[in-house]
Structure formats: C-alpha cells, structure tokens
Amino acid sequence: MSYKMHLLVCGGTGCHASDSDVLLEKLKEEIKDNGLEAEVQALVTGCFGFCEKGPIVKVYPDNVFYVEVTPDDAKEIVQEHLIKGRRVERLLYVEPTLQEKMAVHHDMPFYKKQLRVALRNCGFIDPEDINEYFANDGYLALGTVLSKMKPEEVINEVKISGLRGRGGGGFPTGLKWDFATKYDADIKYVVCNADEGDPGAFMDRSILEGDPHSVLEAMAIAGYAIGARIGYIYIRAEYPLAIERLRIAIDQAKEMGMLGENIFGSGFDFDIELKLGAGAFVCGEETALIRSIEGKRGEPTTKPPFPAESGVWGKPTIVNNVETLANIPVIINRGGDWFKKIGTEKSSGTKVFALAGKINNVGLVEVPMGITLREIIYEIGGGIKNGKEYKAVQTGGPSGGCISAQFLDTPIDYDSLIQIGSMMGSGGMIVLDEDDCMVNIAKFYLEFTVEESCGKCTPCRVGNRRLLEILTKITEGRGTMEDLDLLEELGTTIKDTSLCGLGQTAPNPVLSTLKYFRDEYEAHVKEKRCPAGVCQSLLSYEIVPDKCVGCTACARVCPVSCISGKPKEVHFIDQNACIRCGACYDACKFDAIIKK
C-alpha cells in the first residue's frame, strides 16, 4: 500500500523505555478513528540518535520533528498536523542557545554536521520488516559480490576504502580479512563483536536495533571474502531489544534466501548464530570473546597466534565489531574510493560517537573523521549545560583519556587522539565541566576497570588496584607528592606489561589527568583541597552569619545533629562532628551555607 504520509516513531531502547511503543499504538488508534488508515501509516523505526529529547516522532515527508512526545500527545498530532495541517508547536525542538523552535529535522544543529553512513537506515526504516531494507538497497551489495566479484576483489575494495576497525583497535579491516585467507582450513568463522561494554556507549546497540540486516549482510559478504560458512554474533544478554530484532532479522533473511544454503543461486552457503554474553567488559577483547563463544571463561590469550590464524575452536576467524560491519554494504555499493574520500588520509569514513555528560544535546552522532571536538561539543552538542565552563572530554570509554580545552580544535581521528593521550575506543564521549574533579574522575574510571579485570595477568590485576588505592588516598587528603610520581611510574609500567588491551589502556584516565590537570592533584595533596568541591573528605560546610535566619531547616536534616542554634538565631556547625554529607547545604533556602 502506498501512503501519503508516515509517522516514524523511534523504537530505540531509550524511547522504548519512555513508552514509545504505547505512543505508537495510540497513534495507530487515532489514525484509524479518523479514517486515515489508507493515507497515513505509523510505524516503529530505529534510533534517531537524539536520545536527550526522546521519545521522538518524525512526520515524513514533511520532515517535522517532534520531541519528548508522550502517548497523550497522539490525538493532538493527528488532529492538528494530519487533519488541519498545523504543526504542534509545543512539541517542537527548542535550540538551547538561541531559544528558537525548530521544526525541520535537517535545520537542527544536532543533525547539520552529521554524515550518517553506518546509521543511514536508523530512524528511517522499520527494522522488523526486511522489505523496507530491500527498498533501501538492502542485500544489493551481497548480490553484487556473489554475482560479479571474486573474494580477492571484495577484500581489495575494502582495503581501498581504508576502513579501520571501529571497536577500538583501529586495525585495517581489509588487511584483517586478507590475513584470514592466508590460512587453509576446513572451516572458518566470521564473528560480529556486539559486546558493547563501555559505559555510555550505545552505537552498536542502536545499529542492531535500527538496522540489523546491514550487519547480517556484511557478515555474509565477509564470509564470502574469506571462505567462511558460519558466523556468530556475540551480544551481551542485557540488550534484549537488539537480540529480539536480530532474531527477527535472521529468520526473515533465511526465509527470503539471504542466509542459508545457495544464496542467490551462487552455491555460497552462510548461516548466522547468536551467542549471548554475560556482560563481562573483558569479553570485548577478541581473544576473550572467542573463548567465551567456546564456552570457556572469558579471558584474553597471548597473541600471536592472532584469530585470523587460530580463532574459534582453533580455526581462522575474523572478528569485526557492529559499526565496522555496518559500513561494508555501503562500501561495496558506492565503492572504496567513495568511502576513502570521507575523513582524513589515515582515518577514512565516519565515526559514531555516543555524546553524553554535561552537554545540552545528548545522543548518538555520526560525523566525518577529522572533525574537531569543538564542532562536536559546541555545534552539534549545543554547548555545555547551564552555561558552565568546559573542562574536559573523556573519549574511548573507561580506558580512554581526558582531553583538556587546549585540544578542542584537534581533528579527531585514530592517530591524533593517541598523540594527546586518549584513544578512539568504541566512541564514547563524555563531556565534563568546571564542577567535575579530575582526580575523582580518574578514580571513578579506575574503579570500573579494576572491577572488570579478569585477573589473569599481574600488571592489570595488582597494578591497577594499587593505582586505585593511591587515588583513594589523594581524594581523602592523605596523598603525598611522592604518590604523584608513583602514579605516573606505575601507570606506565602497567601499560607496557599488561596482557590485553584492557590492562594496557586502563591507566589512561590517570596518566592523562595527571598530565593536563596536575594542578588539581597538587591542590589535593599540598592544600588538602578539592578545587571542584567534589571530594567529600576535603570539603567543609560553614554558615554565613549574615544570611542565616535561624529557620532550623539545616539542623533538622543533619543526620549527626552537629548543627546547633535556636530558632530565629544564627546557627553553628560543629566541624569535628560534621560528616560532610551536604544535607544542610541542600536544605538551606537562603544560601546561608557555603561549601569550601
């Protein structure tokens, strides 16, 4: 059926958790009640990326973008927009800097500088309908490969594109595929790494929820290129919506002959199986992931041999992450040269970042490699929340580094991020402002990596715990200047001697903050002061006599009764008894309590 208008409702996990599924049903009911079924279709799509403002409804072809829509808004959208042709003004996006309402999707700063290649179908097609994927060049690349290209030509096209692994390592994808062809074996494997473990990163989940067929198609192409007939998607079990849509997509692909035996009558067989992980961060490392697929404890192994030689059950295996694979069909359809023209000389194409933290526009953004941090944070992200000052951005997940303001104009690519002490990682990008303590931030990330260490190698298991103990000392006001030197020496040693990428990168937050925010470390050590007012042990609360009206609110909420004073008289805090919980600070309505 051909419809005049479509209501595209975001069905990503974020919007789904905010009742976008209920909203979709309400819209369908309103469309039916008003006799519009023949002209208007409401359907679920993948993530639009603008998660801060979800649930999102996009009216197509008007391209009007409604944000923070609730099920109760369904009737008004149908009555006003569909029937009367008037936009629902109160549901339009308000640009935070200019305070202007913006109706059209492509006018919004959040989308203006984006170039969506890996996310091309997210927010545009119904991920649970293979026909919508077909209608947008779906499986065209696989058909081309099987009917017109030899395996070596496929690998060469990927090499020409310059595509590098988007999961963190940045290894050239074509070269990895080529390695797997050098080893003869009765069976080879293609593995999709969907074990997205970085806190705050959700680009892989969004691709699988919004465009699962692109990953299935890419895996089949990879299988043809290296001579594999079996593929595994290793996905953490805590991604139920992505798993559900993958299962639907695999069933549909098999039914339509896109997976299974004799695909496109070419004689090529390829099948895909899901493997659910238990959520261990270390299983994002390819050798640990392979062991987990085999039913063993998820621990990394020494390399060489690399998986291309000896992977799943000792057979040649290639492991690519979700975002990497999502680029493959486009590269085949449009050519490696086209892809190579995007980005920088050594980092071609685009990269998806999960933009989060103290920023106005939180969500997924896909931008050409080479864009600067300033463009992402201030133009796409809409700047720092509440008019605060930028302090740093933490890229690359918990093992990445913190980038200070002096590098805001650095082009983002694999090599430049490493040069300034951070890394691309999977694409997490957490923005920090003047209220964040960089010592405490380093401690926060180290707590995560210590918890997630598999414990196999001593530098990671013991060394990172020692780093955490030193950071804890400093944030509690017990640190010494010698501790700062020890942090640097120990962190460098751990990077040089750990077995896998987790240990080799875990000290990055410590080393980068120590390098660019040393003054904050020294304030903690020399002055026993936390400049950002975050580290609880170094704080003190005092009452300003001129502002205190004796309302007793502070004394009533104090859990240790350390505030004294009669009603309508100035109160007093016993510093020896105070536990620095901040309850009095929050309770005072007269700004009479200050934090030092």
Coordinates of C-alpha atoms in Angstrom, one line a residue:
M1 CA 0.0 0.0 0.0
S2 CA 1.3 3.5 -0.9
Y3 CA 0.8 6.1 1.9
K4 CA 0.9 9.9 1.6
M5 CA 2.4 10.3 5.0
H6 CA 4.3 8.4 7.6
L7 CA 4.7 8.9 11.3
L8 CA 8.1 7.5 12.2
V9 CA 8.2 6.6 15.9
C10 CA 11.6 6.0 17.5
G11 CA 11.8 2.4 18.8
G12 CA 15.3 2.5 20.2
T13 CA 15.9 1.4 23.8
G14 CA 15.8 4.9 25.3
C15 CA 12.5 5.9 23.7
H16 CA 11.1 2.4 24.2
A17 CA 11.7 2.8 27.9
S18 CA 9.7 6.0 27.7
D19 CA 6.6 4.3 26.3
S20 CA 7.3 4.9 22.6
D21 CA 5.6 1.5 22.0
V22 CA 2.4 2.8 23.7
L23 CA 2.7 6.0 21.8
L24 CA 2.8 4.1 18.5
E25 CA -0.3 2.2 19.4
K26 CA -2.1 5.4 20.3
L27 CA -1.1 7.0 17.0
K28 CA -2.5 3.9 15.1
E29 CA -5.7 4.2 17.1
E30 CA -6.1 7.9 16.3
I31 CA -5.3 7.3 12.6
K32 CA -8.0 4.5 12.5
D33 CA -10.6 6.5 14.4
N34 CA -10.2 9.4 12.0
G35 CA -10.4 7.2 8.9
L36 CA -6.9 7.9 7.8
E37 CA -5.6 4.3 7.5
A38 CA -5.4 4.4 3.7
E39 CA -3.3 7.6 3.7
V40 CA -1.2 7.6 6.8
Q41 CA 1.0 4.9 8.3
A42 CA 2.5 5.0 11.8
L43 CA 5.5 2.7 12.2
V44 CA 8.4 2.0 14.5
T45 CA 12.0 2.8 13.4
G46 CA 15.4 2.5 14.9
C47 CA 17.1 5.2 17.0
F48 CA 17.2 8.8 15.6
G49 CA 20.2 9.5 17.8
F50 CA 18.7 12.4 19.7
C51 CA 18.2 10.5 22.9
E52 CA 18.1 13.5 25.1
K53 CA 14.8 14.5 23.6
G54 CA 13.0 11.2 23.2
P55 CA 10.5 9.8 22.5
I56 CA 10.7 11.2 19.0
V57 CA 8.1 11.3 16.2
K58 CA 9.1 12.4 12.7
V59 CA 6.4 13.2 10.2
Y60 CA 7.5 12.2 6.7
P61 CA 7.7 13.7 4.1
D62 CA 7.2 17.0 6.0
N63 CA 10.3 16.2 7.9
V64 CA 8.8 17.8 11.0
F65 CA 10.5 16.6 14.1
Y66 CA 8.5 16.3 17.4
V67 CA 10.4 15.7 20.6
E68 CA 9.6 14.4 24.1
V69 CA 6.3 13.1 22.8
T70 CA 4.0 11.1 25.2
P71 CA 1.1 8.8 24.4
D72 CA -1.2 11.6 25.5
D73 CA 0.1 13.7 22.6
A74 CA -1.1 11.3 19.9
K75 CA -4.5 12.7 19.5
E76 CA -3.2 16.3 19.1
I77 CA -0.6 15.3 16.5
V78 CA -3.3 13.5 14.4
Q79 CA -5.9 16.3 14.8
E80 CA -3.6 19.2 14.3
H81 CA -0.8 18.0 12.0
L82 CA -2.5 15.4 9.9
I83 CA -6.1 16.7 9.7
K84 CA -5.6 20.5 10.0
G85 CA -2.1 20.8 8.6
R86 CA -0.8 22.8 11.5
R87 CA 2.4 21.9 13.4
V88 CA 2.1 21.1 17.1
E89 CA 4.3 24.0 18.2
R90 CA 4.7 22.9 21.8
L91 CA 6.3 19.6 20.7
L92 CA 9.0 21.2 18.5
Y93 CA 12.6 21.2 19.5
V94 CA 13.9 24.4 21.2
E95 CA 17.5 25.2 20.3
P96 CA 19.2 25.8 23.8
T97 CA 21.5 28.7 22.8
L98 CA 19.1 30.8 20.7
Q99 CA 15.9 29.5 22.4
E100 CA 14.3 29.2 19.0
K101 CA 11.9 26.5 18.0
M102 CA 13.0 24.3 15.1
A103 CA 10.6 22.2 13.2
V104 CA 12.5 20.6 10.3
H105 CA 14.9 17.8 11.1
H106 CA 17.7 19.0 8.8
D107 CA 17.7 22.5 10.2
M108 CA 18.6 21.4 13.7
P109 CA 22.3 21.9 14.7
F110 CA 22.4 18.4 16.1
Y111 CA 22.0 16.9 12.6
K112 CA 23.5 19.6 10.4
K113 CA 27.1 18.5 10.6
Q114 CA 26.4 14.8 10.8
L115 CA 27.0 12.4 7.9
R116 CA 25.1 9.2 8.5
V117 CA 26.7 6.2 6.8
A118 CA 26.7 3.4 9.5
L119 CA 23.5 4.9 10.9
R120 CA 22.0 5.5 7.4
N121 CA 18.8 3.4 8.0
C122 CA 18.3 4.1 11.7
G123 CA 15.3 6.3 12.2
F124 CA 14.3 5.7 8.6
I125 CA 13.1 2.1 8.1
D126 CA 11.2 -0.4 10.1
P127 CA 13.9 -2.7 11.5
E128 CA 11.5 -5.6 11.8
D129 CA 10.5 -5.6 8.1
I130 CA 13.1 -6.9 5.6
N131 CA 11.1 -5.4 2.7
E132 CA 12.0 -1.9 4.0
Y133 CA 15.6 -2.9 4.0
F134 CA 15.2 -4.2 0.4
A135 CA 13.7 -0.9 -0.6
N136 CA 16.8 0.9 0.5
D137 CA 19.4 -1.1 -1.4
G138 CA 19.3 -3.9 1.2
Y139 CA 21.2 -7.0 0.2
L140 CA 22.2 -5.3 -3.1
A141 CA 25.9 -5.4 -2.0
L142 CA 25.6 -9.1 -1.2
G143 CA 24.1 -9.8 -4.6
T144 CA 26.8 -7.8 -6.4
V145 CA 29.5 -9.6 -4.5
L146 CA 28.2 -13.1 -5.2
S147 CA 27.4 -12.4 -8.9
K148 CA 30.2 -10.2 -10.0
M149 CA 33.1 -10.2 -7.7
K150 CA 35.8 -12.7 -6.7
P151 CA 36.7 -13.0 -3.0
E152 CA 40.0 -11.2 -3.5
E153 CA 38.2 -8.3 -5.3
V154 CA 35.9 -7.9 -2.3
I155 CA 38.9 -7.7 0.1
N156 CA 40.6 -5.3 -2.2
E157 CA 37.6 -3.0 -2.3
V158 CA 37.6 -2.9 1.5
K159 CA 41.3 -2.2 1.5
I160 CA 40.8 0.7 -0.9
S161 CA 38.2 2.2 1.4
G162 CA 40.7 2.5 4.2
L163 CA 38.1 1.2 6.7
R164 CA 39.6 0.7 10.1
G165 CA 38.0 -1.3 13.0
R166 CA 35.5 0.9 14.9
G167 CA 35.7 -1.2 18.0
G168 CA 38.8 0.4 19.5
G169 CA 41.9 -1.1 17.9
G170 CA 41.6 0.7 14.6
F171 CA 43.2 -2.2 12.7
P172 CA 42.6 -2.0 8.9
T173 CA 39.6 -4.2 8.1
G174 CA 40.6 -5.3 4.6
L175 CA 44.0 -6.3 5.9
K176 CA 42.4 -8.4 8.7
W177 CA 40.2 -10.2 6.1
D178 CA 43.2 -10.7 3.9
F179 CA 45.1 -12.4 6.7
A180 CA 42.3 -14.9 7.2
T181 CA 42.6 -16.0 3.6
K182 CA 46.3 -17.0 4.0
Y183 CA 45.4 -19.9 6.2
D184 CA 43.9 -23.1 4.8
A185 CA 41.3 -24.8 7.0
D186 CA 38.2 -27.0 6.5
I187 CA 36.1 -24.3 8.2
K188 CA 36.5 -20.6 9.0
Y189 CA 34.4 -18.2 11.1
V190 CA 33.1 -14.6 10.9
V191 CA 32.4 -13.1 14.3
C192 CA 30.5 -9.9 15.0
N193 CA 31.6 -8.4 18.2
A194 CA 28.4 -6.9 19.7
D195 CA 29.7 -7.0 23.3
E196 CA 29.5 -3.2 23.8
G197 CA 30.8 -2.8 27.3
D198 CA 31.9 0.9 27.5
P199 CA 29.6 2.8 29.9
G200 CA 27.8 5.4 28.0
A201 CA 28.4 3.8 24.6
F202 CA 25.4 2.5 22.7
M203 CA 26.1 2.9 19.0
D204 CA 26.3 -0.8 18.3
R205 CA 23.1 -1.5 20.2
S206 CA 21.4 1.3 18.2
I207 CA 22.6 -0.2 14.8
L208 CA 21.4 -3.6 15.8
E209 CA 18.0 -2.3 17.0
G210 CA 17.6 0.0 14.0
D211 CA 19.2 -1.7 11.1
P212 CA 20.1 -5.4 11.9
H213 CA 20.1 -6.5 8.3
S214 CA 23.1 -4.3 7.4
V215 CA 25.2 -6.3 9.9
L216 CA 23.9 -9.7 8.6
E217 CA 24.6 -8.7 5.0
A218 CA 28.1 -7.5 5.9
M219 CA 28.8 -10.8 7.7
A220 CA 27.7 -12.8 4.7
I221 CA 30.0 -10.6 2.5
A222 CA 32.9 -11.2 4.9
G223 CA 32.2 -14.9 4.9
Y224 CA 32.3 -15.0 1.1
A225 CA 35.6 -13.0 1.1
I226 CA 37.5 -15.2 3.5
G227 CA 35.8 -18.5 2.7
A228 CA 33.7 -18.9 5.9
R229 CA 30.2 -20.5 6.0
I230 CA 29.4 -19.8 9.7
G231 CA 29.0 -16.5 11.5
Y232 CA 28.5 -15.8 15.2
I233 CA 27.1 -12.6 16.7
Y234 CA 28.4 -12.3 20.2
I235 CA 26.0 -10.0 22.0
R236 CA 25.5 -9.2 25.7
A237 CA 22.3 -10.6 27.1
E238 CA 21.4 -7.2 28.6
Y239 CA 20.5 -6.0 25.1
P240 CA 17.1 -7.7 24.8
L241 CA 15.6 -5.4 22.2
A242 CA 18.6 -5.8 19.9
I243 CA 18.5 -9.6 20.4
E244 CA 14.8 -9.7 19.6
R245 CA 15.3 -7.7 16.4
L246 CA 18.3 -9.7 15.4
R247 CA 16.3 -12.9 15.7
I248 CA 13.5 -11.5 13.6
A249 CA 16.0 -10.3 11.0
I250 CA 17.8 -13.7 10.8
D251 CA 14.5 -15.5 10.4
Q252 CA 13.4 -13.2 7.7
A253 CA 16.8 -13.3 5.9
K254 CA 16.7 -17.1 5.9
E255 CA 13.1 -17.2 4.7
M256 CA 14.0 -14.8 1.8
G257 CA 17.1 -16.8 0.9
M258 CA 19.6 -14.1 2.1
L259 CA 21.1 -16.5 4.6
G260 CA 21.4 -20.3 4.4
E261 CA 22.3 -22.5 1.5
N262 CA 23.0 -21.5 -2.0
I263 CA 22.4 -17.8 -1.5
F264 CA 21.3 -16.0 -4.8
G265 CA 21.8 -19.4 -6.5
S266 CA 25.6 -18.8 -6.3
G267 CA 26.4 -22.0 -4.4
F268 CA 27.6 -20.0 -1.5
D269 CA 26.3 -21.0 2.0
F270 CA 26.3 -18.8 5.0
D271 CA 24.5 -19.0 8.3
I272 CA 24.5 -16.9 11.4
E273 CA 24.0 -17.9 15.1
L274 CA 23.6 -15.7 18.1
K275 CA 25.8 -16.2 21.2
L276 CA 24.8 -14.3 24.3
G277 CA 27.4 -12.9 26.6
A278 CA 27.1 -12.3 30.4
G279 CA 28.2 -8.7 30.2
A280 CA 31.9 -9.0 31.2
F281 CA 33.8 -6.0 29.9
V282 CA 36.9 -8.0 29.1
C283 CA 34.9 -10.1 26.5
G284 CA 35.0 -7.1 24.2
E285 CA 38.7 -8.2 23.7
E286 CA 38.6 -10.5 20.7
T287 CA 40.5 -13.5 22.2
A288 CA 38.5 -13.4 25.4
L289 CA 35.3 -13.2 23.3
I290 CA 36.4 -16.2 21.3
R291 CA 37.0 -18.2 24.5
S292 CA 33.5 -17.2 25.7
I293 CA 32.0 -18.4 22.4
E294 CA 33.7 -21.7 23.0
G295 CA 32.1 -22.0 26.4
K296 CA 35.2 -21.2 28.3
R297 CA 35.9 -18.4 30.9
G298 CA 36.3 -15.1 29.1
E299 CA 40.0 -14.4 29.4
P300 CA 42.4 -13.0 26.8
T301 CA 45.1 -15.1 25.4
T302 CA 48.6 -14.2 24.1
K303 CA 49.0 -13.0 20.5
P304 CA 50.3 -14.4 18.2
P305 CA 48.6 -16.5 17.1
F306 CA 46.1 -14.0 16.0
P307 CA 42.4 -15.1 15.5
A308 CA 42.9 -14.8 11.7
E309 CA 45.2 -17.8 12.1
S310 CA 43.7 -19.6 15.1
G311 CA 40.4 -18.3 16.4
V312 CA 37.1 -20.1 17.3
W313 CA 38.0 -23.7 18.0
G314 CA 41.4 -23.1 16.6
K315 CA 40.1 -22.2 13.1
P316 CA 40.8 -19.0 11.1
T317 CA 38.4 -16.3 12.4
I318 CA 37.8 -12.7 11.7
V319 CA 36.3 -10.5 14.5
N320 CA 34.7 -7.2 13.5
N321 CA 32.5 -5.0 15.6
V322 CA 29.0 -3.9 14.7
E323 CA 29.8 -0.4 13.4
T324 CA 32.6 -1.7 11.3
L325 CA 30.4 -4.2 9.6
A326 CA 27.6 -1.7 9.1
N327 CA 29.9 0.2 6.7
I328 CA 30.6 -2.8 4.5
P329 CA 27.4 -2.8 2.3
V330 CA 27.8 0.9 1.5
I331 CA 31.5 0.4 0.6
I332 CA 30.5 -2.3 -1.8
N333 CA 27.6 -0.4 -3.3
R334 CA 29.3 3.0 -3.6
G335 CA 32.9 1.9 -3.9
G336 CA 36.0 2.0 -1.7
D337 CA 37.2 5.2 -3.4
W338 CA 33.9 7.0 -2.4
F339 CA 34.4 6.0 1.3
K340 CA 38.1 6.9 1.2
K341 CA 37.2 10.5 0.3
I342 CA 35.4 10.9 3.6
G343 CA 37.5 11.8 6.6
T344 CA 41.3 12.1 6.8
E345 CA 44.1 10.4 5.0
K346 CA 44.8 7.8 7.6
S347 CA 41.3 7.6 9.1
S348 CA 38.7 7.4 6.3
G349 CA 34.9 7.4 6.6
T350 CA 32.8 8.4 9.6
K351 CA 32.7 7.6 13.2
V352 CA 29.7 7.3 15.5
F353 CA 30.1 8.8 19.0
A354 CA 27.9 8.5 22.0
L355 CA 27.8 12.1 23.2
A356 CA 26.9 12.3 26.9
G357 CA 27.7 14.1 30.2
K358 CA 27.4 17.8 30.8
I359 CA 26.2 18.8 27.4
N360 CA 22.9 20.1 26.1
N361 CA 22.3 17.6 23.3
V362 CA 22.9 14.1 24.4
G363 CA 22.7 11.3 21.9
L364 CA 24.4 9.5 19.0
V365 CA 26.2 11.5 16.4
E366 CA 27.9 10.2 13.3
V367 CA 30.5 12.6 11.9
P368 CA 33.3 12.5 9.3
M369 CA 36.7 11.7 10.7
G370 CA 38.7 14.9 11.1
I371 CA 36.0 17.0 12.6
T372 CA 37.1 18.8 15.7
L373 CA 36.0 18.4 19.3
R374 CA 34.8 22.0 19.3
E375 CA 32.5 21.3 16.4
I376 CA 31.0 18.2 18.1
I377 CA 30.6 19.8 21.5
Y378 CA 29.5 23.3 20.7
E379 CA 27.8 23.0 17.3
I380 CA 26.3 19.5 17.4
G381 CA 26.1 19.1 21.1
G382 CA 24.8 22.6 21.7
G383 CA 27.5 23.5 24.3
I384 CA 27.9 22.9 28.0
K385 CA 24.8 22.6 30.1
N386 CA 23.7 25.5 32.3
G387 CA 26.3 27.8 30.8
K388 CA 29.2 26.2 32.7
E389 CA 32.8 26.1 31.5
Y390 CA 34.2 23.2 29.6
K391 CA 36.8 21.3 31.5
A392 CA 37.5 18.1 29.5
V393 CA 36.0 15.4 27.4
Q394 CA 36.7 11.7 28.1
T395 CA 36.9 9.7 24.9
G396 CA 37.3 6.0 24.4
G397 CA 35.4 4.6 27.3
P398 CA 36.7 3.8 30.8
S399 CA 40.2 3.2 29.3
G400 CA 40.3 6.4 27.4
G401 CA 42.0 9.7 28.3
C402 CA 40.6 13.1 29.3
I403 CA 41.2 15.8 26.7
S404 CA 41.6 19.3 28.0
A405 CA 40.4 22.6 26.5
Q406 CA 43.8 23.2 24.7
F407 CA 42.9 20.4 22.3
L408 CA 39.4 21.4 21.4
D409 CA 40.5 22.2 17.9
T410 CA 42.4 18.9 17.3
P411 CA 40.9 17.0 14.4
I412 CA 39.5 13.7 15.7
D413 CA 41.0 10.6 14.2
Y414 CA 42.7 7.5 15.5
D415 CA 46.2 8.9 15.5
S416 CA 45.6 12.4 16.8
L417 CA 43.7 11.1 19.8
I418 CA 46.5 8.7 20.7
Q419 CA 49.0 11.6 20.4
I420 CA 47.1 13.6 23.0
G421 CA 46.9 10.7 25.5
S422 CA 43.4 9.4 24.6
M423 CA 42.0 7.0 22.1
M424 CA 39.1 6.5 19.8
G425 CA 37.9 3.3 21.6
S426 CA 34.4 2.4 20.7
G427 CA 33.3 6.0 20.5
G428 CA 32.2 7.0 24.0
M429 CA 32.5 10.8 24.5
I430 CA 31.6 12.1 28.0
V431 CA 31.8 15.9 28.5
L432 CA 33.0 17.3 31.8
D433 CA 32.5 20.8 33.2
E434 CA 34.0 23.0 35.8
D435 CA 32.2 21.2 38.6
D436 CA 34.0 17.9 37.9
C437 CA 37.1 16.9 39.9
M438 CA 39.6 15.3 37.5
V439 CA 41.2 13.3 40.3
N440 CA 37.8 11.8 41.2
I441 CA 37.1 11.2 37.6
A442 CA 40.3 9.2 37.2
K443 CA 39.4 7.2 40.3
F444 CA 35.9 6.6 39.0
Y445 CA 37.1 5.0 35.8
L446 CA 39.8 3.0 37.5
E447 CA 37.2 1.6 39.9
F448 CA 35.4 0.3 36.8
T449 CA 38.5 -1.3 35.2
V450 CA 39.6 -2.9 38.5
E451 CA 36.2 -4.4 38.9
E452 CA 36.2 -5.7 35.3
S453 CA 39.8 -7.0 35.2
C454 CA 39.7 -10.8 34.5
G455 CA 42.7 -11.2 36.9
K456 CA 44.8 -13.2 34.5
C457 CA 47.9 -11.0 34.3
T458 CA 49.6 -9.4 37.4
P459 CA 50.1 -5.9 36.0
C460 CA 46.4 -5.4 35.4
R461 CA 45.1 -7.4 38.4
V462 CA 47.5 -6.0 41.0
G463 CA 48.9 -2.8 39.4
N464 CA 45.6 -1.2 38.7
R465 CA 44.4 -1.9 42.2
R466 CA 47.5 -0.2 43.6
L467 CA 46.7 2.8 41.4
L468 CA 43.2 2.9 42.7
E469 CA 44.5 2.8 46.3
I470 CA 46.8 5.8 45.7
L471 CA 44.0 7.8 44.1
T472 CA 41.8 7.0 47.0
K473 CA 44.5 8.3 49.4
I474 CA 44.7 11.5 47.4
T475 CA 40.9 12.1 47.3
E476 CA 40.8 11.6 51.1
G477 CA 43.5 14.1 51.8
R478 CA 46.2 11.6 52.7
G479 CA 48.3 11.8 49.5
T480 CA 51.9 12.9 49.1
M481 CA 53.9 14.4 46.2
E482 CA 55.7 11.1 46.0
D483 CA 52.4 9.4 45.3
L484 CA 52.0 11.5 42.1
D485 CA 55.4 10.2 40.8
L486 CA 54.4 6.7 41.7
L487 CA 51.1 7.1 39.8
E488 CA 53.0 8.0 36.7
E489 CA 55.6 5.3 37.0
L490 CA 53.2 2.5 37.9
G491 CA 50.7 3.6 35.2
T492 CA 53.4 3.5 32.5
T493 CA 54.6 0.1 33.7
I494 CA 51.0 -1.3 33.6
K495 CA 50.5 -0.1 30.0
D496 CA 53.8 -1.7 28.9
T497 CA 53.3 -5.0 30.5
S498 CA 49.7 -6.0 30.6
L499 CA 48.4 -8.9 28.5
C500 CA 45.5 -7.4 26.7
G501 CA 44.0 -4.1 25.7
L502 CA 42.1 -3.6 28.9
G503 CA 45.2 -3.6 31.1
Q504 CA 47.2 -1.7 28.5
T505 CA 44.8 1.2 28.4
A506 CA 43.4 1.2 32.0
P507 CA 45.9 3.8 33.3
N508 CA 45.0 6.3 30.5
P509 CA 42.5 8.3 32.6
V510 CA 45.1 8.6 35.4
L511 CA 48.0 9.5 33.2
S512 CA 46.1 12.0 31.0
T513 CA 44.5 13.8 34.0
L514 CA 47.9 13.8 35.7
K515 CA 49.4 15.4 32.6
Y516 CA 46.8 18.0 31.9
F517 CA 45.3 18.7 35.3
R518 CA 48.3 18.3 37.6
D519 CA 47.4 21.5 39.5
E520 CA 44.2 19.7 40.7
Y521 CA 46.3 16.7 42.0
E522 CA 48.7 19.1 43.7
A523 CA 45.8 21.0 45.4
H524 CA 44.5 17.8 46.8
V525 CA 48.0 16.9 48.1
K526 CA 49.5 20.2 49.2
E527 CA 46.5 22.2 50.2
K528 CA 44.2 19.3 51.2
R529 CA 41.6 21.0 49.0
C530 CA 39.4 19.8 46.1
P531 CA 39.1 22.8 43.7
A532 CA 35.9 21.4 42.2
G533 CA 34.3 20.8 45.6
V534 CA 33.6 17.1 44.9
C535 CA 35.9 15.0 47.1
Q536 CA 33.9 14.7 50.3
S537 CA 36.8 14.2 52.7
L538 CA 38.3 17.5 51.7
L539 CA 35.1 19.6 52.0
S540 CA 33.8 21.7 54.8
Y541 CA 30.5 23.5 55.2
E542 CA 30.1 26.8 57.0
I543 CA 27.2 29.0 57.9
V544 CA 27.3 32.7 56.8
P545 CA 26.0 34.6 59.8
D546 CA 24.7 37.5 57.8
K547 CA 22.5 35.2 55.7
C548 CA 21.3 32.7 58.4
V549 CA 17.7 33.5 59.5
G550 CA 17.6 30.6 62.0
C551 CA 14.9 28.7 60.2
T552 CA 16.4 25.4 61.6
A553 CA 16.0 23.6 58.3
C554 CA 19.7 22.6 58.3
A555 CA 19.6 21.3 61.8
R556 CA 16.5 19.2 61.1
V557 CA 18.1 17.4 58.2
C558 CA 21.5 16.9 59.7
P559 CA 21.9 13.1 60.3
V560 CA 24.5 13.5 63.0
S561 CA 22.9 16.5 64.8
C562 CA 26.1 18.6 64.5
I563 CA 24.2 21.9 63.8
S564 CA 23.2 23.9 66.8
G565 CA 21.2 27.1 67.3
K566 CA 17.9 28.4 68.5
P567 CA 15.0 29.3 66.1
K568 CA 15.5 32.8 64.5
E569 CA 19.1 32.9 65.7
V570 CA 22.3 32.2 63.7
H571 CA 23.2 28.5 63.7
F572 CA 26.6 26.9 64.0
I573 CA 28.2 23.7 62.5
D574 CA 30.5 21.6 64.7
Q575 CA 33.3 20.8 62.2
N576 CA 34.6 17.9 64.3
A577 CA 31.3 16.2 64.3
C578 CA 30.3 17.0 60.7
I579 CA 30.4 14.1 58.2
R580 CA 30.2 16.4 55.2
C581 CA 27.2 14.8 53.7
G582 CA 25.9 18.1 52.3
A583 CA 22.3 17.6 53.5
C584 CA 22.4 21.1 55.2
Y585 CA 23.7 22.7 52.0
D586 CA 20.8 21.3 50.0
A587 CA 18.2 22.1 52.6
C588 CA 19.1 25.8 53.1
K589 CA 16.8 28.1 51.1
F590 CA 18.7 31.3 52.0
D591 CA 22.2 30.4 50.6
A592 CA 23.5 30.8 54.1
I593 CA 25.6 27.6 53.9
I594 CA 28.7 27.6 51.8
K595 CA 30.9 24.7 50.7
K596 CA 34.7 25.1 50.8

